[in-house]
Coordinates of C-alpha atoms and ligand atoms in Angstrom, one line a residue:
A1 CA 46.5 -70.2 266.2
A2 CA 48.4 -72.9 268.1
D3 CA 47.9 -76.4 267.0
A4 CA 45.2 -77.9 269.3
G5 CA 45.0 -81.2 267.6
G6 CA 46.5 -84.6 268.4
L7 CA 45.5 -85.1 272.0
P8 CA 44.8 -88.8 272.5
P9 CA 41.0 -89.3 273.1
V10 CA 41.6 -90.7 276.6
L11 CA 43.6 -87.7 277.7
R12 CA 41.1 -85.3 276.2
E13 CA 38.4 -87.1 278.2
A14 CA 40.5 -87.0 281.3
I15 CA 41.1 -83.2 281.0
R16 CA 37.5 -82.5 280.3
G17 CA 36.5 -84.7 283.2
L18 CA 38.8 -82.9 285.6
A19 CA 37.9 -79.4 284.4
T20 CA 34.2 -79.8 284.2
P21 CA 32.1 -81.7 286.8
Q22 CA 29.4 -83.8 285.1
L23 CA 26.2 -85.6 285.9
F24 CA 26.3 -89.3 286.1
P25 CA 23.6 -92.0 286.3
G26 CA 22.8 -92.8 289.9
F27 CA 24.3 -89.6 291.5
G28 CA 21.1 -87.5 291.2
A29 CA 21.7 -83.8 290.5
E30 CA 25.3 -84.0 292.0
R31 CA 28.0 -83.3 289.5
H32 CA 31.4 -84.9 289.8
R33 CA 34.8 -84.4 288.4
S34 CA 36.0 -87.7 286.9
L35 CA 38.7 -89.6 285.2
P36 CA 38.1 -92.3 282.6
S37 CA 38.5 -95.7 284.3
V38 CA 40.4 -97.1 281.3
L39 CA 43.3 -94.9 282.7
L40 CA 43.5 -97.4 285.6
Y41 CA 45.1 -100.0 283.3
D42 CA 48.7 -99.1 282.5
D43 CA 51.4 -101.7 283.3
A44 CA 51.5 -100.8 287.0
G45 CA 47.7 -100.8 287.1
L46 CA 47.5 -104.2 285.6
A47 CA 50.1 -105.5 288.1
H48 CA 48.0 -104.0 291.0
F49 CA 44.8 -105.5 289.5
D50 CA 46.5 -108.9 289.1
R51 CA 47.3 -108.8 292.8
I52 CA 43.8 -107.8 293.6
T53 CA 42.5 -111.0 291.9
F54 CA 44.5 -113.1 294.4
L55 CA 43.3 -111.2 297.5
P56 CA 41.1 -113.1 299.9
E57 CA 38.6 -110.3 300.0
Y58 CA 38.3 -110.0 296.3
Y59 CA 36.0 -113.1 295.8
L60 CA 35.0 -112.3 292.2
T61 CA 37.9 -114.1 290.5
G62 CA 37.9 -117.1 292.7
C63 CA 34.1 -117.5 292.2
E64 CA 34.4 -117.2 288.5
I65 CA 37.2 -119.8 288.3
E66 CA 35.1 -122.1 290.6
I67 CA 32.1 -121.8 288.2
L68 CA 34.3 -122.3 285.1
Q69 CA 35.7 -125.5 286.6
A70 CA 32.4 -126.9 287.7
R71 CA 30.6 -126.1 284.5
M72 CA 33.4 -126.7 282.0
Q73 CA 31.6 -129.6 280.4
E74 CA 28.6 -127.5 279.6
L75 CA 30.7 -124.7 278.4
V76 CA 32.8 -126.9 276.1
A77 CA 29.6 -128.6 274.8
G78 CA 28.5 -125.3 273.4
I79 CA 31.8 -124.7 271.6
P80 CA 32.1 -127.0 268.5
D81 CA 35.3 -128.1 266.7
N82 CA 36.7 -125.6 264.2
S83 CA 35.1 -122.6 265.9
D84 CA 36.4 -119.3 267.2
V85 CA 36.6 -118.3 270.8
I86 CA 37.0 -114.6 271.4
E87 CA 37.9 -113.2 274.8
L88 CA 37.2 -109.5 275.5
G89 CA 39.7 -108.0 277.9
C90 CA 41.7 -111.2 278.7
G91 CA 43.9 -109.6 281.4
S92 CA 46.5 -111.9 282.8
L93 CA 45.1 -115.0 281.1
R94 CA 44.7 -117.0 284.3
K95 CA 41.1 -118.0 283.4
T96 CA 41.9 -118.3 279.7
R97 CA 44.4 -121.1 280.5
I98 CA 41.7 -123.1 282.3
I99 CA 39.3 -122.8 279.3
L100 CA 42.1 -123.5 276.7
D101 CA 43.1 -126.7 278.6
A102 CA 39.7 -128.1 278.4
L103 CA 39.2 -127.1 274.7
D104 CA 42.6 -128.6 273.8
R105 CA 41.7 -131.9 275.3
Q106 CA 38.2 -132.2 273.8
R107 CA 38.2 -130.2 270.6
S108 CA 40.2 -129.6 267.4
G109 CA 40.7 -126.6 265.2
I110 CA 39.8 -124.0 267.8
V111 CA 41.2 -120.5 267.3
Y112 CA 41.3 -118.5 270.5
Y113 CA 41.5 -114.7 270.1
A114 CA 42.6 -112.8 273.2
I115 CA 41.8 -109.1 273.0
D116 CA 43.3 -106.5 275.3
V117 CA 44.2 -102.9 275.2
M118 CA 47.4 -103.5 277.0
P119 CA 50.2 -105.3 275.0
A120 CA 52.1 -106.5 278.1
P121 CA 50.0 -109.4 279.3
L122 CA 49.2 -110.4 275.7
H123 CA 52.6 -110.7 274.3
Q124 CA 54.2 -112.2 277.4
S125 CA 51.8 -115.0 277.3
L126 CA 51.4 -115.5 273.6
A127 CA 54.6 -117.5 272.9
E128 CA 54.2 -119.4 276.2
L129 CA 50.6 -120.4 275.6
S130 CA 50.7 -121.3 272.0
A131 CA 53.5 -123.7 272.6
Q132 CA 51.4 -125.6 275.1
F133 CA 48.3 -126.5 273.0
R134 CA 47.9 -128.8 269.9
N135 CA 44.3 -128.2 269.1
V136 CA 44.0 -124.6 270.0
S137 CA 45.8 -121.8 268.3
F138 CA 46.1 -118.6 270.2
V139 CA 45.9 -115.2 268.5
A140 CA 46.6 -112.0 270.5
L141 CA 44.9 -108.9 269.3
C142 CA 46.1 -105.7 271.0
G143 CA 43.8 -102.6 270.7
T144 CA 40.5 -101.2 271.6
Y145 CA 37.4 -103.1 270.7
D146 CA 36.7 -100.6 267.9
E147 CA 40.1 -101.3 266.4
V148 CA 40.1 -105.0 266.8
I149 CA 36.5 -106.1 266.1
P150 CA 36.7 -105.3 262.4
R151 CA 39.6 -107.7 262.1
L152 CA 37.5 -110.5 263.5
G153 CA 34.3 -110.3 261.5
G154 CA 33.6 -112.0 258.3
S155 CA 34.6 -115.5 259.1
A156 CA 31.9 -118.1 258.7
R157 CA 33.1 -120.1 261.7
Q158 CA 30.9 -120.3 264.8
K159 CA 31.9 -117.9 267.5
T160 CA 31.8 -117.8 271.3
V161 CA 32.6 -114.5 272.9
L162 CA 33.8 -114.5 276.5
W163 CA 33.3 -111.3 278.5
L164 CA 34.5 -112.4 282.0
G165 CA 35.5 -110.8 285.3
S166 CA 32.4 -108.8 285.7
S167 CA 33.9 -106.3 283.3
I168 CA 30.3 -105.5 282.4
G169 CA 29.9 -104.0 285.9
G170 CA 32.0 -101.0 284.8
F171 CA 29.3 -99.9 282.5
H172 CA 26.0 -98.2 283.2
A173 CA 23.1 -100.3 282.2
E174 CA 22.3 -98.6 278.9
E175 CA 26.0 -98.6 278.0
A176 CA 26.4 -102.2 278.8
A177 CA 23.4 -103.1 276.6
G178 CA 24.7 -100.8 273.9
F179 CA 28.2 -102.3 273.9
L180 CA 26.9 -105.9 273.9
S181 CA 24.4 -105.0 271.1
G182 CA 27.3 -103.7 269.1
I183 CA 29.2 -107.0 269.5
V184 CA 26.1 -108.9 268.6
R185 CA 25.5 -106.8 265.4
R186 CA 29.1 -106.6 264.3
L187 CA 30.5 -110.0 265.2
L188 CA 27.8 -112.6 265.7
A189 CA 25.7 -114.8 263.4
P190 CA 22.6 -116.7 264.6
D191 CA 23.5 -119.4 267.1
D192 CA 26.8 -117.8 268.1
A193 CA 27.2 -117.4 271.9
V194 CA 28.3 -114.8 274.5
I195 CA 29.3 -115.8 278.0
V196 CA 29.2 -113.0 280.5
G197 CA 30.5 -113.0 284.1
M198 CA 28.4 -110.9 286.4
D199 CA 29.0 -110.2 290.1
R200 CA 25.8 -110.5 292.2
Q201 CA 24.2 -108.3 294.7
K202 CA 24.9 -109.6 298.2
D203 CA 25.7 -108.6 301.8
P204 CA 27.1 -105.1 301.5
R205 CA 29.9 -105.9 303.9
V206 CA 31.2 -108.6 301.6
I207 CA 31.3 -106.2 298.7
M208 CA 32.8 -103.4 300.8
D209 CA 35.6 -105.7 301.9
A210 CA 36.3 -106.7 298.3
Y211 CA 37.1 -103.0 297.5
H212 CA 38.8 -102.2 300.8
D213 CA 41.3 -105.0 301.3
A214 CA 43.4 -105.2 304.4
Q215 CA 46.7 -104.8 302.5
G216 CA 45.6 -101.7 300.7
V217 CA 46.2 -103.0 297.2
T218 CA 42.9 -101.5 295.9
E219 CA 44.0 -98.1 297.1
L220 CA 47.3 -98.4 295.2
F221 CA 45.4 -99.5 292.2
E222 CA 43.0 -96.6 292.3
L223 CA 45.7 -94.0 293.1
N224 CA 47.8 -95.2 290.3
I225 CA 45.4 -93.6 287.9
L226 CA 47.0 -90.3 288.8
A227 CA 50.5 -91.5 288.1
H228 CA 49.3 -92.9 284.8
L229 CA 47.7 -89.5 283.9
N230 CA 50.9 -87.8 284.7
S231 CA 53.0 -90.1 282.6
A232 CA 50.5 -90.1 279.7
V233 CA 50.7 -86.3 279.6
S234 CA 54.5 -86.5 279.8
S235 CA 54.8 -89.0 277.0
Y236 CA 52.3 -87.0 274.9
L237 CA 54.7 -84.0 275.3
G238 CA 57.6 -86.2 274.5
K239 CA 59.5 -85.0 277.5
Q240 CA 61.9 -87.0 279.7
Q241 CA 60.9 -84.8 282.6
Q242 CA 57.8 -86.1 284.4
Q243 CA 54.8 -83.7 284.4
T244 CA 52.7 -83.6 287.4
I245 CA 49.0 -82.9 286.7
L246 CA 47.8 -84.4 290.0
D247 CA 50.0 -85.6 292.8
P248 CA 48.8 -89.0 294.1
G249 CA 50.1 -88.0 297.6
Q250 CA 47.4 -85.4 297.8
F251 CA 44.5 -87.8 297.4
A252 CA 42.9 -90.7 299.3
Y253 CA 40.9 -93.6 297.9
V254 CA 37.3 -93.7 299.0
G255 CA 34.8 -96.3 298.0
H256 CA 31.0 -96.6 298.7
Y257 CA 28.5 -99.4 298.1
D258 CA 25.1 -98.1 297.0
E259 CA 22.9 -100.9 298.1
E260 CA 19.8 -99.5 296.5
V261 CA 21.3 -99.3 293.0
G262 CA 23.6 -102.3 293.5
R263 CA 26.9 -100.7 292.7
H264 CA 30.2 -99.9 294.3
N265 CA 31.6 -96.4 293.4
A266 CA 35.3 -95.6 293.6
F267 CA 36.5 -92.0 294.2
L268 CA 39.8 -90.1 294.9
E269 CA 39.2 -87.5 297.6
A270 CA 41.4 -84.5 297.9
R271 CA 43.3 -84.4 301.2
R272 CA 43.7 -80.6 300.9
D273 CA 42.9 -77.9 298.3
V274 CA 44.7 -79.0 295.1
T275 CA 45.4 -76.7 292.2
V276 CA 45.8 -78.1 288.7
R277 CA 48.1 -75.9 286.5
W278 CA 48.1 -77.2 282.9
P279 CA 51.6 -77.4 281.4
R280 CA 51.9 -74.5 278.9
A281 CA 52.8 -77.0 276.2
I282 CA 49.2 -78.4 276.3
A283 CA 47.3 -75.2 277.1
A284 CA 46.0 -75.0 273.6
Q285 CA 44.8 -78.6 273.6
V286 CA 43.1 -78.0 277.0
R287 CA 41.3 -74.9 275.7
E288 CA 40.2 -76.9 272.7
A289 CA 38.9 -79.8 274.9
C290 CA 37.1 -77.7 277.5
G291 CA 36.9 -74.1 276.4
S292 CA 39.4 -72.8 279.0
D293 CA 42.9 -73.6 280.2
A294 CA 42.4 -71.8 283.5
D295 CA 43.8 -73.4 286.7
I296 CA 41.4 -75.9 288.4
V297 CA 41.0 -75.9 292.1
I298 CA 39.8 -79.1 293.7
R299 CA 38.7 -78.3 297.2
R300 CA 39.7 -80.4 300.2
G301 CA 37.2 -83.2 300.5
E302 CA 36.0 -83.0 296.9
R303 CA 35.9 -86.4 295.2
I304 CA 37.0 -87.3 291.7
Y305 CA 34.8 -90.2 290.4
I306 CA 37.0 -93.1 289.0
E307 CA 35.0 -96.2 288.5
T308 CA 31.7 -98.0 289.2
S309 CA 31.3 -101.8 289.8
Y310 CA 27.7 -102.8 289.3
K311 CA 26.4 -105.8 291.2
F312 CA 23.6 -107.6 289.5
S313 CA 20.2 -108.9 290.6
D314 CA 18.6 -112.2 289.7
S315 CA 16.7 -110.6 286.9
A316 CA 19.6 -108.7 285.4
P317 CA 20.6 -111.4 282.8
E318 CA 17.1 -111.6 281.4
V319 CA 16.8 -107.8 281.2
L320 CA 20.2 -107.8 279.3
A321 CA 18.9 -110.5 277.0
Q322 CA 15.9 -108.5 276.1
R323 CA 17.8 -105.3 275.6
T324 CA 20.4 -106.9 273.3
G325 CA 18.1 -109.3 271.4
L326 CA 19.9 -112.3 272.8
V327 CA 18.4 -115.4 274.3
L328 CA 19.5 -116.3 277.8
A329 CA 20.6 -120.0 277.5
A330 CA 22.1 -120.7 280.9
K331 CA 22.9 -119.1 284.2
W332 CA 25.6 -120.7 286.3
A333 CA 26.3 -119.8 290.0
D334 CA 28.9 -120.7 292.6
P335 CA 27.8 -122.5 295.7
R336 CA 27.6 -119.2 297.7
D337 CA 25.6 -117.5 295.0
Y338 CA 28.1 -114.6 294.9
Y339 CA 28.7 -114.6 291.2
M340 CA 27.1 -115.8 288.0
L341 CA 28.2 -116.8 284.5
C342 CA 25.5 -116.3 281.9
A343 CA 25.4 -117.9 278.5
F344 CA 23.5 -116.1 275.8
R345 CA 22.8 -117.1 272.2
K346 CA 22.0 -115.0 269.2
Ligands
AVJ1 C1 37.9 -105.3 286.5 C2 36.2 -103.7 286.6 C3 35.7 -105.9 287.2 O1 35.0 -103.6 289.3 O2 35.6 -105.3 290.4 C4 38.8 -104.2 291.3 C5 38.0 -103.5 288.9 N1 38.4 -102.1 291.0 N2 39.0 -103.6 292.4 C6 35.8 -104.5 289.5 C7 38.4 -103.3 290.3 C8 38.8 -102.3 292.2 C9 37.1 -104.6 288.7 N3 36.7 -104.8 287.2

């Protein structure tokens, strides 16, 4: 039998998601083909996303920075000398720098752990950042949370975990609570803190604009998931020659805000009938992942589900606290009430 092992988990998930439409929370009995949203974040995807955070329509980042600046004293007050600050998914470090600046001026002995799956933003910034601060040392940890969290546990120092950018919005409610409970259990001691950025429910037009910017950057960002899939398969096969699983030119980005649930959903819609032919070199792995390596036909108009961005109600932080066994200590909003930063304590 052919060796069917070794497919990276994210590719396995991508292949299964494409081959077999699945049920998802909030879509009723409708099944969707899908791709794992982590595939959005290769170097190109991160560069697109960084551009998104500067777009006038994408208010989330600006609001979060506004809140951080307005509430920095309260934030710093909760972070004692000689404690650890751990940022989950630090991205481009734009916000990190604001927090580090304040900590450096007011605290000593802070260790700031920046965790991200992508090495690029981390290592570019590491040298640059660590040279700038006297009272904060900066440690970059590259990897998935499962890989990295075991390397953080065990210290007796007080911890503050930062989970910013409404990253929590990418998880369905049960997953978000499960993920956070895992952090609480594996990483936190009583009195340790978690700060979570949550985008709020608001006028649907404001949210739709945030995900349909005039310059089309969001569309580039979403379509790039296909280029990344193609290059991930290529590099798995160790070939110089680029494999094409799905051609980005055959898809269009479509996003919808579901006001009832409070979430934006992003899809790629086939512009014409599209056939996926698995490269022979991965046929065995495809069979192992989904039972068959038959061609897939994605009909014109069919939508591949890419990502969800939940928008949160007033009561969401309290519900999250209950589900994770945390105590909601503070809820900070921007003047327009578009966004909130929530501080929880164990
Ligand atoms: C990084 C997941 C918070 O959902 O708003 C931005 C990703 N997608 N524009 C979000 C995203 C399209 C973003 N998160």
